N, CA, C and O of each residue as an XYZ file, in Angstrom:
624
protein
N       0.843     -1.185      0.000
C       0.000      0.000      0.000
C       0.886      1.245      0.000
O       1.880      1.318      0.723
N       0.510      2.205     -0.813
C       1.219      3.475     -0.869
C       0.559      4.418      0.139
O      -0.465      5.036     -0.153
N       1.160      4.522      1.330
C       0.565      5.330      2.403
C       0.526      6.810      2.049
O      -0.427      7.511      2.389
N       1.552      7.277      1.373
C       1.583      8.686      0.962
C       0.350      9.003      0.118
O      -0.357      9.976      0.378
N       0.099      8.172     -0.896
C      -1.052      8.375     -1.790
C      -2.367      8.238     -1.019
O      -3.305      9.002     -1.243
N      -2.429      7.262     -0.111
C      -3.639      7.036      0.687
C      -4.031      8.300      1.448
O      -5.187      8.720      1.412
N      -3.057      8.906      2.141
C      -3.359     10.088      2.946
C      -3.590     11.324      2.071
O      -4.412     12.176      2.408
N      -2.880     11.422      0.967
C      -3.140     12.533      0.042
C      -4.558     12.445     -0.512
O      -5.241     13.461     -0.640
N      -5.005     11.225     -0.844
C      -6.377     11.040     -1.337
C      -7.400     11.410     -0.266
O      -8.429     12.014     -0.566
N      -7.113     11.047      0.980
C      -8.030     11.384      2.077
C      -8.145     12.897      2.239
O      -9.237     13.422      2.453
N      -7.020     13.591      2.137
C      -7.032     15.058      2.246
C      -7.746     15.669      1.041
O      -8.513     16.620      1.189
N      -7.497     15.126     -0.144
C      -8.197     15.612     -1.341
C      -9.705     15.442     -1.194
O     -10.472     16.310     -1.612
N     -10.131     14.335     -0.607
C     -11.561     14.084     -0.392
C     -12.156     15.124      0.561
O     -13.264     15.612      0.338
N     -11.421     15.458      1.616
C     -11.887     16.500      2.540
C     -12.055     17.831      1.811
O     -13.033     18.547      2.029
N     -11.097     18.156      0.945
C     -11.208     19.390      0.156
C     -12.444     19.333     -0.746
O     -13.207     20.297     -0.820
N     -12.638     18.204     -1.429
C     -13.769     18.059     -2.352
C     -15.104     18.200     -1.623
O     -16.059     18.750     -2.172
N     -15.170     17.705     -0.389
C     -16.401     17.790      0.408
C     -16.511     19.108      1.165
O     -17.471     19.332      1.904
N     -15.521     19.977      0.976
C     -15.457     21.271      1.658
C     -15.467     21.100      3.178
O     -16.053     21.903      3.905
N     -14.798     20.027      3.645
C     -14.687     19.766      5.082
C     -13.257     19.935      5.588
O     -12.988     19.675      6.761
N     -12.342     20.364      4.730
C     -10.953     20.576      5.131
C     -10.889     21.836      5.979
O     -11.292     22.913      5.538
N     -10.382     21.697      7.192
C     -10.374     22.827      8.127
C      -9.103     23.650      7.981
O      -8.000     23.108      7.915
N      -9.274     24.954      7.933
C      -8.170     25.903      7.996
C      -8.514     26.847      9.132
O      -9.546     27.517      9.090
N      -7.669     26.908     10.139
C      -7.955     27.716     11.314
C      -7.643     29.183     11.047
O      -6.648     29.519     10.406
N      -8.512     30.039     11.552
C      -8.337     31.479     11.376
C      -7.117     31.953     12.165
O      -6.948     31.602     13.333
N      -6.280     32.743     11.524
C      -5.097     33.346     12.146
C      -5.542     34.683     12.727
O      -5.684     35.663     11.996
N      -5.762     34.728     14.052
C      -6.293     35.915     14.715
C      -5.322     36.464     15.746
O      -4.600     35.718     16.406
N      -5.321     37.767     15.868
C      -4.530     38.463     16.888
C      -5.469     39.417     17.622
O      -5.916     40.421     17.066
N      -5.760     39.085     18.884
C      -6.635     39.963     19.666
C      -5.906     41.267     19.972
O      -4.678     41.304     20.049
N      -6.674     42.322     20.142
C      -6.110     43.650     20.379
C      -6.482     44.089     21.793
O      -7.660     44.286     22.093
N      -5.496     44.241     22.652
C      -5.755     44.654     24.029
C      -6.458     46.004     24.025
O      -6.033     46.943     23.353
N      -7.545     46.078     24.792
C      -8.289     47.320     24.921
C      -9.326     47.548     23.836
O     -10.047     48.545     23.876
N      -9.416     46.636     22.856
C     -10.384     46.811     21.769
C     -11.319     45.608     21.635
O     -11.837     45.348     20.549
N     -11.539     44.877     22.720
C     -12.430     43.714     22.697
C     -13.797     44.118     22.153
O     -14.315     45.147     22.586
N     -14.407     43.391     21.250
C     -14.044     42.088     20.686
C     -13.334     42.182     19.331
O     -13.457     41.277     18.506
N     -12.605     43.255     19.100
C     -11.904     43.440     17.837
C     -10.636     42.582     17.796
O     -10.027     42.292     18.826
N     -10.258     42.188     16.584
C      -9.053     41.382     16.380
C      -8.531     41.646     14.975
O      -9.233     42.201     14.130
N      -7.299     41.242     14.741
C      -6.707     41.295     13.405
C      -6.776     39.882     12.829
O      -6.303     38.929     13.448
N      -7.358     39.754     11.656
C      -7.439     38.477     10.945
C      -6.432     38.515      9.810
O      -6.439     39.439      8.997
N      -5.567     37.512      9.755
C      -4.542     37.437      8.711
C      -4.865     36.265      7.782
O      -5.057     35.132      8.223
N      -4.918     36.573      6.484
C      -5.214     35.536      5.496
C      -4.630     35.939      4.149
O      -4.786     37.077      3.708
N      -3.964     35.006      3.510
C      -3.406     35.228      2.164
C      -2.557     36.492      2.086
O      -2.646     37.243      1.115
N      -1.738     36.726      3.101
C      -0.842     37.870      3.105
C      -1.495     39.198      3.452
O      -0.830     40.234      3.453
N      -2.782     39.179      3.746
C      -3.497     40.408      4.107
C      -3.847     40.384      5.588
O      -4.004     39.320      6.185
N      -3.966     41.571      6.170
C      -4.406     41.717      7.561
C      -5.606     42.655      7.573
O      -5.607     43.698      6.919
N      -6.627     42.262      8.332
C      -7.857     43.043      8.352
C      -8.436     43.028      9.762
O      -8.467     41.981     10.409
N      -8.898     44.190     10.244
C      -9.524     44.241     11.559
C     -10.952     43.706     11.445
O     -11.703     44.085     10.547
N     -11.308     42.819     12.373
C     -12.638     42.199     12.374
C     -13.216     42.220     13.787
O     -12.526     42.565     14.746
N     -14.481     41.851     13.902
C     -15.139     41.674     15.195
C     -15.346     40.183     15.409
O     -15.892     39.501     14.542
N     -14.917     39.674     16.551
C     -15.041     38.255     16.877
C     -16.140     38.097     17.926
O     -15.990     38.538     19.066
N     -17.241     37.465     17.531
C     -18.362     37.282     18.456
C     -18.371     35.884     19.069
O     -19.280     35.557     19.831
N     -17.387     35.060     18.756
C     -17.391     33.678     19.248
C     -16.145     33.370     20.071
O     -15.666     32.236     20.052
N     -15.614     34.343     20.787
C     -14.343     34.168     21.489
C     -14.472     33.423     22.809
O     -13.461     32.997     23.367
N     -15.682     33.252     23.322
C     -15.934     32.671     24.649
C     -15.393     33.548     25.777
O     -15.387     33.130     26.935
N     -14.951     34.730     25.458
C     -14.507     35.690     26.479
C     -15.679     36.645     26.713
O     -15.587     37.847     26.464
N     -16.781     36.074     27.200
C     -18.062     36.777     27.246
C     -18.006     38.103     27.996
O     -18.657     39.067     27.593
N     -17.261     38.163     29.050
C     -17.202     39.380     29.846
C     -15.987     40.241     29.509
O     -15.771     41.283     30.128
N     -15.201     39.813     28.539
C     -14.010     40.567     28.168
C     -12.921     40.517     29.230
O     -12.048     41.385     29.260
N     -12.960     39.508     30.108
C     -11.982     39.434     31.198
C     -10.567     39.199     30.685
O      -9.602     39.548     31.365
N     -10.427     38.612     29.495
C      -9.103     38.432     28.913
C      -8.445     39.755     28.553
O      -7.244     39.798     28.284
N      -9.218     40.835     28.546
C      -8.708     42.170     28.242
C      -8.645     43.059     29.486
O      -8.157     44.187     29.420
N      -9.133     42.555     30.606
C      -9.183     43.346     31.837
C      -7.763     43.619     32.339
O      -6.986     42.680     32.510
N      -7.408     44.895     32.580
C      -6.044     45.223     33.012
C      -5.624     44.496     34.295
O      -4.465     44.101     34.421
N      -6.542     44.315     35.243
C      -6.196     43.599     36.478
C      -5.885     42.132     36.195
O      -4.969     41.562     36.787
N      -6.648     41.524     35.290
C      -6.413     40.123     34.922
C      -5.074     39.997     34.200
O      -4.305     39.076     34.474
N      -4.797     40.908     33.291
C      -3.525     40.877     32.552
C      -2.345     41.045     33.507
O      -1.348     40.333     33.392
N      -2.452     41.980     34.446
C      -1.376     42.197     35.425
C      -1.171     40.954     36.281
O      -0.036     40.545     36.524
N      -2.273     40.351     36.740
C      -2.169     39.132     37.555
C      -1.541     38.002     36.747
O      -0.699     37.264     37.259
N      -1.946     37.865     35.493
C      -1.397     36.832     34.621
C       0.105     37.027     34.438
O       0.872     36.068     34.519
N       0.523     38.264     34.193
C       1.946     38.550     34.012
C       2.730     38.231     35.284
O       3.842     37.707     35.214
N       2.158     38.542     36.437
C       2.824     38.258     37.705
C       3.014     36.771     37.930
O       4.090     36.327     38.330
N       1.967     36.003     37.671
C       2.057     34.548     37.847
C       3.010     33.947     36.817
O       3.812     33.078     37.158
N       2.935     34.396     35.560
C       3.832     33.871     34.523
C       5.284     34.183     34.857
O       6.167     33.363     34.606
N       5.543     35.368     35.423
C       6.901     35.728     35.821
C       7.420     34.878     36.959
O       8.625     34.653     37.072
N       6.518     34.403     37.804
C       6.900     33.592     38.957
C       6.928     32.095     38.641
O       7.808     31.374     39.112
N       5.966     31.634     37.844
C       5.793     30.199     37.627
C       6.050     29.747     36.195
O       6.066     28.548     35.917
N       6.250     30.700     35.282
C       6.375     30.341     33.876
C       5.001     30.238     33.241
O       3.990     30.527     33.881
N       4.965     29.827     31.980
C       3.685     29.700     31.294
C       3.547     28.295     30.743
O       4.536     27.587     30.556
N       2.333     27.907     30.489
C       2.055     26.579     29.951
C       1.695     25.604     31.047
O       2.089     25.755     32.204
N       0.942     24.605     30.654
C       0.446     23.626     31.619
C       1.548     22.701     32.124
O       1.501     22.250     33.269
N       2.536     22.415     31.283
C       3.588     21.495     31.690
C       3.147     20.041     31.646
O       3.900     19.159     32.057
N       1.960     19.777     31.162
C       1.421     18.421     31.093
C       0.032     18.383     31.690
O      -0.423     19.351     32.300
N      -0.634     17.264     31.513
C      -1.977     17.139     32.076
C      -1.898     17.022     33.588
O      -0.901     16.538     34.125
N      -2.929     17.457     34.266
C      -2.892     17.498     35.724
C      -2.820     16.101     36.341
O      -2.264     15.944     37.428
N      -3.362     15.097     35.679
C      -3.280     13.752     36.257
C      -1.882     13.150     36.120
O      -1.574     12.165     36.790
N      -1.042     13.715     35.276
C       0.324     13.215     35.116
C       1.321     14.080     35.882
O       2.144     13.562     36.637
N       1.249     15.396     35.687
C       2.280     16.258     36.267
C       1.775     17.172     37.376
O       2.477     18.094     37.791
N       0.565     16.920     37.856
C       0.036     17.724     38.954
C      -0.734     18.931     38.461
O      -0.813     19.197     37.261
N      -1.295     19.652     39.409
C      -2.126     20.815     39.109
C      -1.447     22.069     39.628
O      -0.974     22.095     40.764
N      -1.396     23.105     38.812
C      -0.810     24.373     39.238
C      -1.598     24.937     40.410
O      -2.828     24.886     40.432
N      -0.876     25.471     41.374
C      -1.514     26.015     42.563
C      -2.571     27.069     42.257
O      -3.621     27.051     42.900
N      -2.357     27.993     41.307
C      -3.425     28.959     41.018
C      -4.734     28.293     40.579
O      -5.812     28.803     40.881
N      -4.652     27.168     39.874
C      -5.864     26.460     39.478
C      -6.536     25.827     40.691
O      -7.762     25.842     40.802
N      -5.741     25.273     41.597
C      -6.289     24.716     42.842
C      -7.015     25.817     43.615
O      -8.120     25.609     44.117
N      -6.384     26.991     43.708
C      -7.002     28.113     44.423
C      -8.288     28.566     43.738
O      -9.266     28.886     44.414
N      -8.299     28.598     42.394
C      -9.506     28.969     41.659
C     -10.635     27.993     41.961
O     -11.770     28.407     42.198
N     -10.328     26.698     41.954
C     -11.365     25.699     42.235
C     -11.902     25.846     43.656
O     -13.101     25.683     43.881
N     -11.030     26.153     44.617
C     -11.498     26.404     45.991
C     -12.418     27.621     46.029
O     -13.462     27.591     46.680
N     -12.034     28.691     45.333
C     -12.855     29.912     45.295
C     -14.216     29.645     44.660
O     -15.239     30.111     45.161
N     -14.229     28.892     43.556
C     -15.491     28.582     42.892
C     -16.395     27.736     43.779
O     -17.602     27.970     43.843
N     -15.815     26.756     44.460
C     -16.603     25.925     45.376
C     -17.190     26.780     46.488
O     -18.364     26.644     46.832
N     -16.375     27.655     47.044
C     -16.839     28.535     48.116
C     -17.941     29.472     47.615
O     -18.946     29.674     48.297
N     -17.753     30.032     46.446
C     -18.729     30.947     45.861
C     -20.099     30.287     45.704
O     -21.134     30.924     45.895
N     -20.087     29.008     45.356
C     -21.340     28.285     45.114
C     -21.742     27.395     46.289
O     -22.643     26.565     46.176
N     -21.053     27.585     47.423
C     -21.351     26.835     48.646
C     -21.346     25.325     48.398
O     -22.267     24.611     48.797
N     -20.290     24.858     47.731
C     -20.129     23.438     47.412
C     -18.848     22.919     48.039
O     -17.953     23.688     48.389
N     -18.773     21.605     48.176
C     -17.599     20.962     48.760
C     -16.360     21.151     47.894
O     -15.261     21.361     48.407
N     -16.544     21.075     46.576
C     -15.404     21.168     45.662
C     -15.883     21.663     44.302
O     -17.079     21.670     44.014
N     -14.940     22.072     43.484
C     -15.214     22.477     42.104
C     -14.130     21.887     41.218
O     -13.024     21.598     41.675
N     -14.456     21.716     39.962
C     -13.503     21.184     38.995
C     -13.574     22.047     37.742
O     -14.635     22.175     37.132
N     -12.450     22.637     37.359
C     -12.381     23.478     36.165
C     -11.972     22.599     34.987
O     -10.999     21.849     35.066
N     -12.721     22.700     33.903
C     -12.421     21.962     32.685
C     -11.755     22.894     31.677
O     -11.811     24.116     31.818
N     -11.130     22.315     30.669
C     -10.415     23.108     29.668
C     -11.341     23.831     28.706
O     -10.945     24.819     28.088
N     -12.574     23.348     28.574
C     -13.527     23.992     27.666
C     -14.936     23.554     28.028
O     -15.133     22.591     28.769
N     -15.909     24.275     27.494
C     -17.304     23.884     27.675
C     -17.578     22.530     27.040
O     -18.358     21.741     27.573
N     -16.939     22.253     25.896
C     -17.120     20.962     25.231
C     -16.713     19.830     26.165
O     -17.470     18.881     26.369
N     -15.516     19.935     26.728
C     -15.003     18.887     27.616
C     -15.878     18.766     28.862
O     -16.135     17.661     29.338
N     -16.329     19.885     29.380
C     -17.195     19.879     30.557
C     -18.490     19.121     30.278
O     -18.884     18.255     31.059
N     -19.150     19.444     29.172
C     -20.396     18.758     28.816
C     -20.169     17.272     28.591
O     -20.884     16.434     29.140
N     -19.172     16.952     27.784
C     -18.915     15.546     27.448
C     -18.604     14.731     28.692
O     -19.166     13.653     28.883
N     -17.716     15.234     29.538
C     -17.313     14.494     30.738
C     -18.457     14.377     31.739
O     -18.665     13.312     32.321
N     -19.189     15.449     31.940
C     -20.278     15.429     32.921
C     -21.389     14.476     32.503
O     -21.835     13.644     33.294
N     -21.832     14.603     31.261
C     -22.930     13.755     30.793
C     -22.521     12.292     30.785
O     -23.274     11.440     31.257
N     -21.341     11.986     30.255
C     -20.931     10.579     30.175
C     -20.745      9.975     31.559
O     -21.124      8.825     31.784
N     -20.172     10.723     32.484
C     -19.926     10.201     33.834
C     -21.222      9.997     34.603
O     -21.447      8.928     35.169
N     -22.068     11.009     34.628
C     -23.319     10.904     35.387
C     -24.203      9.805     34.817
O     -24.786      9.025     35.570
N     -24.308      9.736     33.484
C     -25.159      8.719     32.872
C     -24.626      7.310     33.116
O     -25.412      6.370     33.230
N     -23.304      7.146     33.197
C     -22.726      5.831     33.514
C     -23.081      5.403     34.929
O     -23.314      4.222     35.187
N     -23.121      6.367     35.849
C     -23.344      6.059     37.261
C     -24.806      5.790     37.597
O     -25.091      5.058     38.544
N     -25.732      6.364     36.846
C     -27.157      6.198     37.143
C     -27.657      4.865     36.598
O     -27.559      4.613     35.397
N     -28.192      4.011     37.467
C     -28.701      2.723     36.979
C     -29.913      2.937     36.064
O     -30.760      3.791     36.328
N     -29.979      2.155     34.996
C     -31.101      2.200     34.051
C     -31.345      3.605     33.493
O     -32.489      4.002     33.275
N     -30.291      4.333     33.271
C     -30.406      5.709     32.783
C     -30.902      5.715     31.335
O     -30.371      5.001     30.485
N     -31.908      6.514     31.070
C     -32.417      6.733     29.721
C     -32.199      8.202     29.394
O     -32.634      9.080     30.138
N     -31.533      8.466     28.293
C     -31.269      9.841     27.879
C     -32.117     10.153     26.653
O     -32.096      9.422     25.663
N     -32.864     11.253     26.735
C     -33.647     11.725     25.598
C     -32.803     12.796     24.904
O     -32.498     13.836     25.488
N     -32.436     12.530     23.663
C     -31.534     13.435     22.954
C     -31.796     13.329     21.456
O     -32.318     12.320     20.983
N     -31.434     14.363     20.719
C     -31.544     14.290     19.264
C     -30.316     14.908     18.602
O     -29.418     15.418     19.271
N     -30.301     14.850     17.281
C     -29.133     15.302     16.528
C     -28.960     16.816     16.542
O     -27.947     17.321     16.058
N     -29.924     17.548     17.083
C     -29.800     19.004     17.153
C     -29.074     19.472     18.414
O     -28.760     20.655     18.546
N     -28.806     18.548     19.340
C     -28.022     18.910     20.525
C     -26.601     19.277     20.107
O     -26.148     18.914     19.022
N     -25.912     19.993     20.974
C     -24.516     20.354     20.710
C     -23.680     19.076     20.627
O     -23.967     18.093     21.310
N     -22.654     19.098     19.794
C     -21.783     17.927     19.606
C     -21.203     17.431     20.928
O     -20.991     16.230     21.091
N     -20.944     18.326     21.864
C     -20.392     17.920     23.162
C     -21.382     17.061     23.937
O     -20.989     16.124     24.631
N     -22.662     17.382     23.816
C     -23.692     16.605     24.504
C     -23.887     15.251     23.822
O     -24.027     14.228     24.491
N     -23.897     15.250     22.504
C     -24.039     14.003     21.750
C     -22.885     13.060     22.080
O     -23.095     11.862     22.267
N     -21.674     13.595     22.152
C     -20.508     12.769     22.487
C     -20.600     12.242     23.914
O     -20.248     11.089     24.165
N     -21.064     13.060     24.851
C     -21.243     12.609     26.230
C     -22.235     11.464     26.324
O     -22.005     10.487     27.036
N     -23.337     11.590     25.601
C     -24.349     10.525     25.575
C     -23.737      9.259     24.980
O     -23.906      8.170     25.529
N     -23.030      9.396     23.864
C     -22.421      8.236     23.199
C     -21.445      7.520     24.125
O     -21.478      6.295     24.241
N     -20.575      8.288     24.784
C     -19.564      7.691     25.662
C     -20.159      7.083     26.929
O     -19.546      6.218     27.553
N     -21.331      7.528     27.299
C     -21.936      7.026     28.536
C     -22.360      5.569     28.413
O     -22.365      4.830     29.397
N     -22.713      5.163     27.203
C     -23.221      3.812     27.009
C     -24.665      3.660     27.460
O     -25.218      2.562     27.398
N     -25.283      4.744     27.912
C     -26.668      4.690     28.388
C     -27.624      4.537     27.208
O     -27.286      4.849     26.066
N     -28.820      4.050     27.514
C     -29.852      3.961     26.490
C     -30.250      5.378     26.076
O     -30.357      6.278     26.908
N     -30.466      5.553     24.771
C     -30.816      6.878     24.255
C     -32.035      6.766     23.352
O     -32.154      5.841     22.548
N     -32.923      7.717     23.501
C     -34.096      7.801     22.601
C     -34.230      9.208     22.109
O     -35.144      9.510     21.342
């Protein structure tokens, strides 16, 4: 088998089906939320990004930026690995304690994204509930559909 040709054909098929993903090259602009610079084909253009998940603009908040710079200067940047392998950064532990306290709960767990949160929560809870039946359809968010699928629970 010619593996090179096999994978080139697979990529060509994605292009033909218009499913080949090209990620947007964006540069956020401090102080101009939700504006950003979009770079494509050698051009740069200012755009408005309505899907940043930075709903409150906290990624642009001067206090948040200063705190981030302080922690990065002290601890470096980057996760350094998954928390189950290399441990959890203390600021994340403190955030989870604060969130639990804020909501009067025993503990809190921060996920990397809403997708991961939905998928993990639905699959875990549905696995634990005996005789769990999940009512779901194809119009649910992909994260919910994946959680249902991974749960192994009956679905209608």
